[in-house]
Coordinates of C-alpha atoms and ligand atoms in Angstrom, one line a residue:
M1 CA 0.0 0.0 0.0
K2 CA 1.3 3.5 -0.9
I3 CA 1.8 5.6 2.2
T4 CA 1.7 9.3 1.5
N5 CA 4.0 12.0 2.9
A6 CA 1.1 13.2 5.1
I7 CA 1.0 9.8 6.9
E8 CA 4.7 9.8 7.3
R9 CA 4.7 13.3 8.8
L10 CA 1.9 12.4 11.2
E11 CA 3.3 9.0 12.2
A12 CA 6.2 10.6 14.1
L13 CA 3.8 12.5 16.4
G14 CA 2.4 9.5 18.1
G15 CA -0.8 9.6 20.2
D16 CA 0.5 9.6 23.7
K17 CA -1.5 12.6 25.0
W18 CA -4.7 11.0 23.6
A19 CA -3.9 7.8 25.4
V20 CA -3.9 9.8 28.7
Y21 CA -7.2 11.5 27.7
K22 CA -8.9 8.2 26.8
M23 CA -7.7 6.7 30.1
A24 CA -9.2 9.6 32.1
R25 CA -12.5 9.3 30.2
Q26 CA -12.5 5.5 31.0
M27 CA -11.9 6.3 34.7
M28 CA -14.8 8.7 34.7
A29 CA -17.0 6.1 33.1
D30 CA -15.9 3.7 35.8
G31 CA -17.1 6.2 38.4
H32 CA -13.7 7.7 39.5
D33 CA -13.6 11.3 40.5
V34 CA -11.4 12.8 37.8
I35 CA -10.6 16.5 37.3
E36 CA -10.2 16.7 33.5
M37 CA -7.7 19.4 32.4
A38 CA -7.4 18.3 28.7
I39 CA -9.4 19.5 25.7
G40 CA -12.0 22.3 26.1
E41 CA -15.1 20.3 26.4
P42 CA -17.8 22.9 27.5
D43 CA -18.9 22.3 31.1
V44 CA -22.2 23.9 30.6
P45 CA -25.2 22.1 29.0
T46 CA -26.2 22.9 25.4
P47 CA -29.0 25.6 25.7
E48 CA -32.5 24.1 25.2
Y49 CA -33.3 26.5 22.4
L50 CA -30.4 25.2 20.3
I51 CA -31.4 21.6 20.9
D52 CA -35.0 22.5 20.0
A53 CA -34.0 24.4 16.8
A54 CA -31.7 21.5 15.7
M55 CA -34.5 19.0 16.3
A56 CA -37.1 21.1 14.6
A57 CA -34.8 21.5 11.6
L58 CA -34.2 17.7 11.4
R59 CA -37.9 16.9 11.8
S60 CA -38.8 19.4 9.0
G61 CA -36.6 17.4 6.6
R62 CA -33.3 19.4 6.7
T63 CA -31.2 16.3 6.6
G64 CA -29.5 16.7 3.3
Y65 CA -26.3 18.5 2.3
A66 CA -25.9 22.1 3.4
S67 CA -23.9 24.6 1.3
S68 CA -20.3 23.7 1.9
A69 CA -19.3 27.4 2.2
G70 CA -22.0 27.8 5.0
E71 CA -25.7 28.6 4.8
N72 CA -26.5 31.9 3.2
N73 CA -28.3 33.4 6.2
L74 CA -25.4 32.4 8.5
R75 CA -22.9 34.0 6.1
H76 CA -24.9 37.2 6.0
A77 CA -25.3 37.3 9.8
L78 CA -21.6 36.8 10.3
A79 CA -20.7 39.4 7.6
E80 CA -22.9 41.9 9.4
R81 CA -21.4 41.1 12.8
Y82 CA -17.8 41.3 11.6
T83 CA -18.5 44.5 9.6
R84 CA -19.6 46.1 12.9
Q85 CA -16.7 44.6 14.9
A86 CA -13.9 45.4 12.3
D87 CA -15.5 48.8 11.3
R88 CA -15.0 48.0 7.6
E89 CA -17.2 46.2 5.1
I90 CA -17.0 42.4 5.2
L91 CA -19.1 40.8 2.5
P92 CA -21.0 37.5 2.9
E93 CA -18.9 36.1 0.0
Q94 CA -15.9 36.7 2.2
V95 CA -17.2 34.4 4.9
L96 CA -16.5 30.7 4.8
C97 CA -17.8 28.3 7.4
F98 CA -16.0 25.2 8.6
P99 CA -17.2 22.3 10.8
G100 CA -14.5 23.2 13.4
T101 CA -11.4 25.1 14.1
Q102 CA -9.0 22.3 13.1
T103 CA -10.5 22.1 9.6
A104 CA -10.3 25.9 9.2
L105 CA -6.7 26.0 10.4
Y106 CA -5.8 23.2 8.1
A107 CA -7.4 25.0 5.1
V108 CA -5.8 28.3 5.9
I109 CA -2.3 26.8 6.5
S110 CA -2.6 24.7 3.3
A111 CA -3.6 27.8 1.3
V112 CA -0.8 30.1 2.6
A113 CA 2.1 27.9 3.6
A114 CA 3.9 25.6 1.2
S115 CA 5.5 22.5 2.5
G116 CA 8.5 23.4 4.6
D117 CA 7.4 27.0 5.2
E118 CA 7.6 28.2 8.8
V119 CA 4.7 29.0 11.1
V120 CA 5.6 31.0 14.2
L121 CA 3.4 30.4 17.2
G122 CA 3.4 30.5 21.0
G123 CA 4.1 27.4 23.1
P124 CA 2.7 25.7 25.0
M125 CA -0.2 25.5 22.5
Y126 CA -3.5 23.8 22.0
A127 CA -3.2 20.0 21.9
T128 CA -3.8 19.4 18.2
Y129 CA -1.8 22.2 16.7
A130 CA 1.3 20.1 16.1
S131 CA -0.7 17.5 14.2
V132 CA -2.6 20.0 12.1
M133 CA 0.6 21.8 11.2
A134 CA 2.4 18.5 10.5
S135 CA -0.4 17.3 8.2
T136 CA 0.0 20.4 6.0
G137 CA 3.8 20.0 5.8
A138 CA 4.4 23.4 7.3
K139 CA 7.2 23.7 10.0
M140 CA 6.2 24.8 13.5
V141 CA 8.5 27.4 15.1
P142 CA 7.4 27.8 18.7
V143 CA 8.0 30.9 20.7
P144 CA 8.2 30.0 24.4
L145 CA 5.5 32.0 26.3
Q146 CA 6.9 33.5 29.5
A147 CA 5.2 33.9 32.9
E148 CA 6.8 37.3 33.4
N149 CA 5.0 38.6 30.3
G150 CA 1.7 37.1 31.5
F151 CA 2.2 34.4 28.8
R152 CA 1.4 37.0 26.1
I153 CA 3.4 36.4 23.0
Q154 CA 5.9 39.2 22.5
A155 CA 6.5 41.0 19.2
A156 CA 10.3 40.9 19.8
D157 CA 10.3 37.2 20.4
I158 CA 8.4 36.7 17.1
E159 CA 10.8 39.0 15.3
D160 CA 13.8 36.9 16.5
R161 CA 12.3 33.8 14.9
I162 CA 11.2 35.2 11.5
T163 CA 13.3 33.9 8.6
P164 CA 12.9 34.2 4.9
G165 CA 10.9 30.9 5.2
T166 CA 8.2 32.3 7.6
T167 CA 4.8 32.6 6.0
L168 CA 2.5 32.7 9.0
I169 CA 2.2 34.0 12.6
F170 CA -0.4 32.3 14.6
L171 CA -2.2 34.4 17.2
N172 CA -4.5 32.7 19.7
T173 CA -6.3 35.1 22.1
P174 CA -7.6 34.2 24.6
H175 CA -4.8 31.7 24.5
N176 CA -5.3 28.1 25.2
P177 CA -3.9 26.7 27.5
T178 CA -2.5 29.8 29.4
G179 CA -5.6 32.0 29.2
A180 CA -3.5 35.0 28.2
V181 CA -5.3 37.8 26.4
L182 CA -3.4 40.0 24.0
T183 CA -3.7 43.7 24.4
E184 CA -4.4 46.0 21.5
Q185 CA -0.8 47.2 21.8
D186 CA 0.5 43.6 21.7
I187 CA -1.4 43.1 18.4
A188 CA -0.3 46.4 17.0
D189 CA 3.4 45.6 17.8
I190 CA 3.1 42.1 16.2
G191 CA 1.4 43.7 13.2
A192 CA 4.3 46.1 12.8
V193 CA 6.8 43.3 13.0
A194 CA 4.8 41.4 10.3
A195 CA 4.6 44.4 8.1
S196 CA 8.3 45.1 8.4
F197 CA 9.0 41.6 7.1
G198 CA 6.2 41.8 4.6
Q199 CA 8.2 41.8 1.4
I200 CA 10.8 39.1 1.3
E201 CA 12.0 37.6 -1.9
G202 CA 9.2 39.4 -3.7
R203 CA 6.4 37.5 -1.9
D204 CA 3.7 39.6 -0.3
R205 CA 3.5 38.2 3.2
T206 CA 1.3 40.9 4.7
A207 CA -2.0 39.8 3.1
Ligands
PLP301 C1 -7.0 27.4 20.8 C2 -7.9 26.4 20.2 N1 -7.8 26.0 19.0 C3 -8.5 25.0 18.5 C4 -9.5 24.3 19.3 C5 -10.3 23.2 18.7 O1 -11.4 23.6 18.0 P1 -12.3 22.6 17.2 O2 -12.8 21.6 18.2 O3 -13.4 23.5 16.7 O4 -11.5 22.0 16.0 C6 -9.6 24.7 20.6 C7 -10.6 24.0 21.4 O5 -10.8 24.3 22.6 C8 -8.8 25.7 21.1 O6 -8.9 26.1 22.4

């Protein structure tokens, strides 16, 4: 059987952390009192109105394919919301919906970073980022997050790690797992670093 590069890239990562997670879940199912500090499973119940709306939609026959870009009314609602938030016009055609963050990240990284391109991001990081990154072939360049900076990623630390191979800077705020929230100044500083490296080897990296 032919094994693709993607499988080879992922094989090296192993699944140790998921083995711990599965063991904890099994212990809970067996009645042990476990405090789970792993993935961000919400600890509040799904609101009744969402369950009712989903059930009503299913019962009314909405069981077929949806638009893969996202339902039109949702794309319009999101465009309006982000137009207000960003204070510039965002069109519904500029909104794409994904079934989860991993899929969205995979699509964005695949679109922007060629295999071997570098992605700078803060570490520690969310549990699945290494696998998402590895599956695209992009190279992860972690910036250690420091307690003395409140675990907020620093523009100067990012700057130190930018090379001609850098295509992406990942910002996660509020950050998981540290909970750090970037300030407007942090984001402006990081933006200035990105802009200053924007034109390398004729490639526009600021888009
Ligand atoms: C920072 C971060 N990225 C990604 C995810 C995963 O998102 P999804 O389950 O939508 O793929 C989470 C989930 O908690 C997260 O905290």
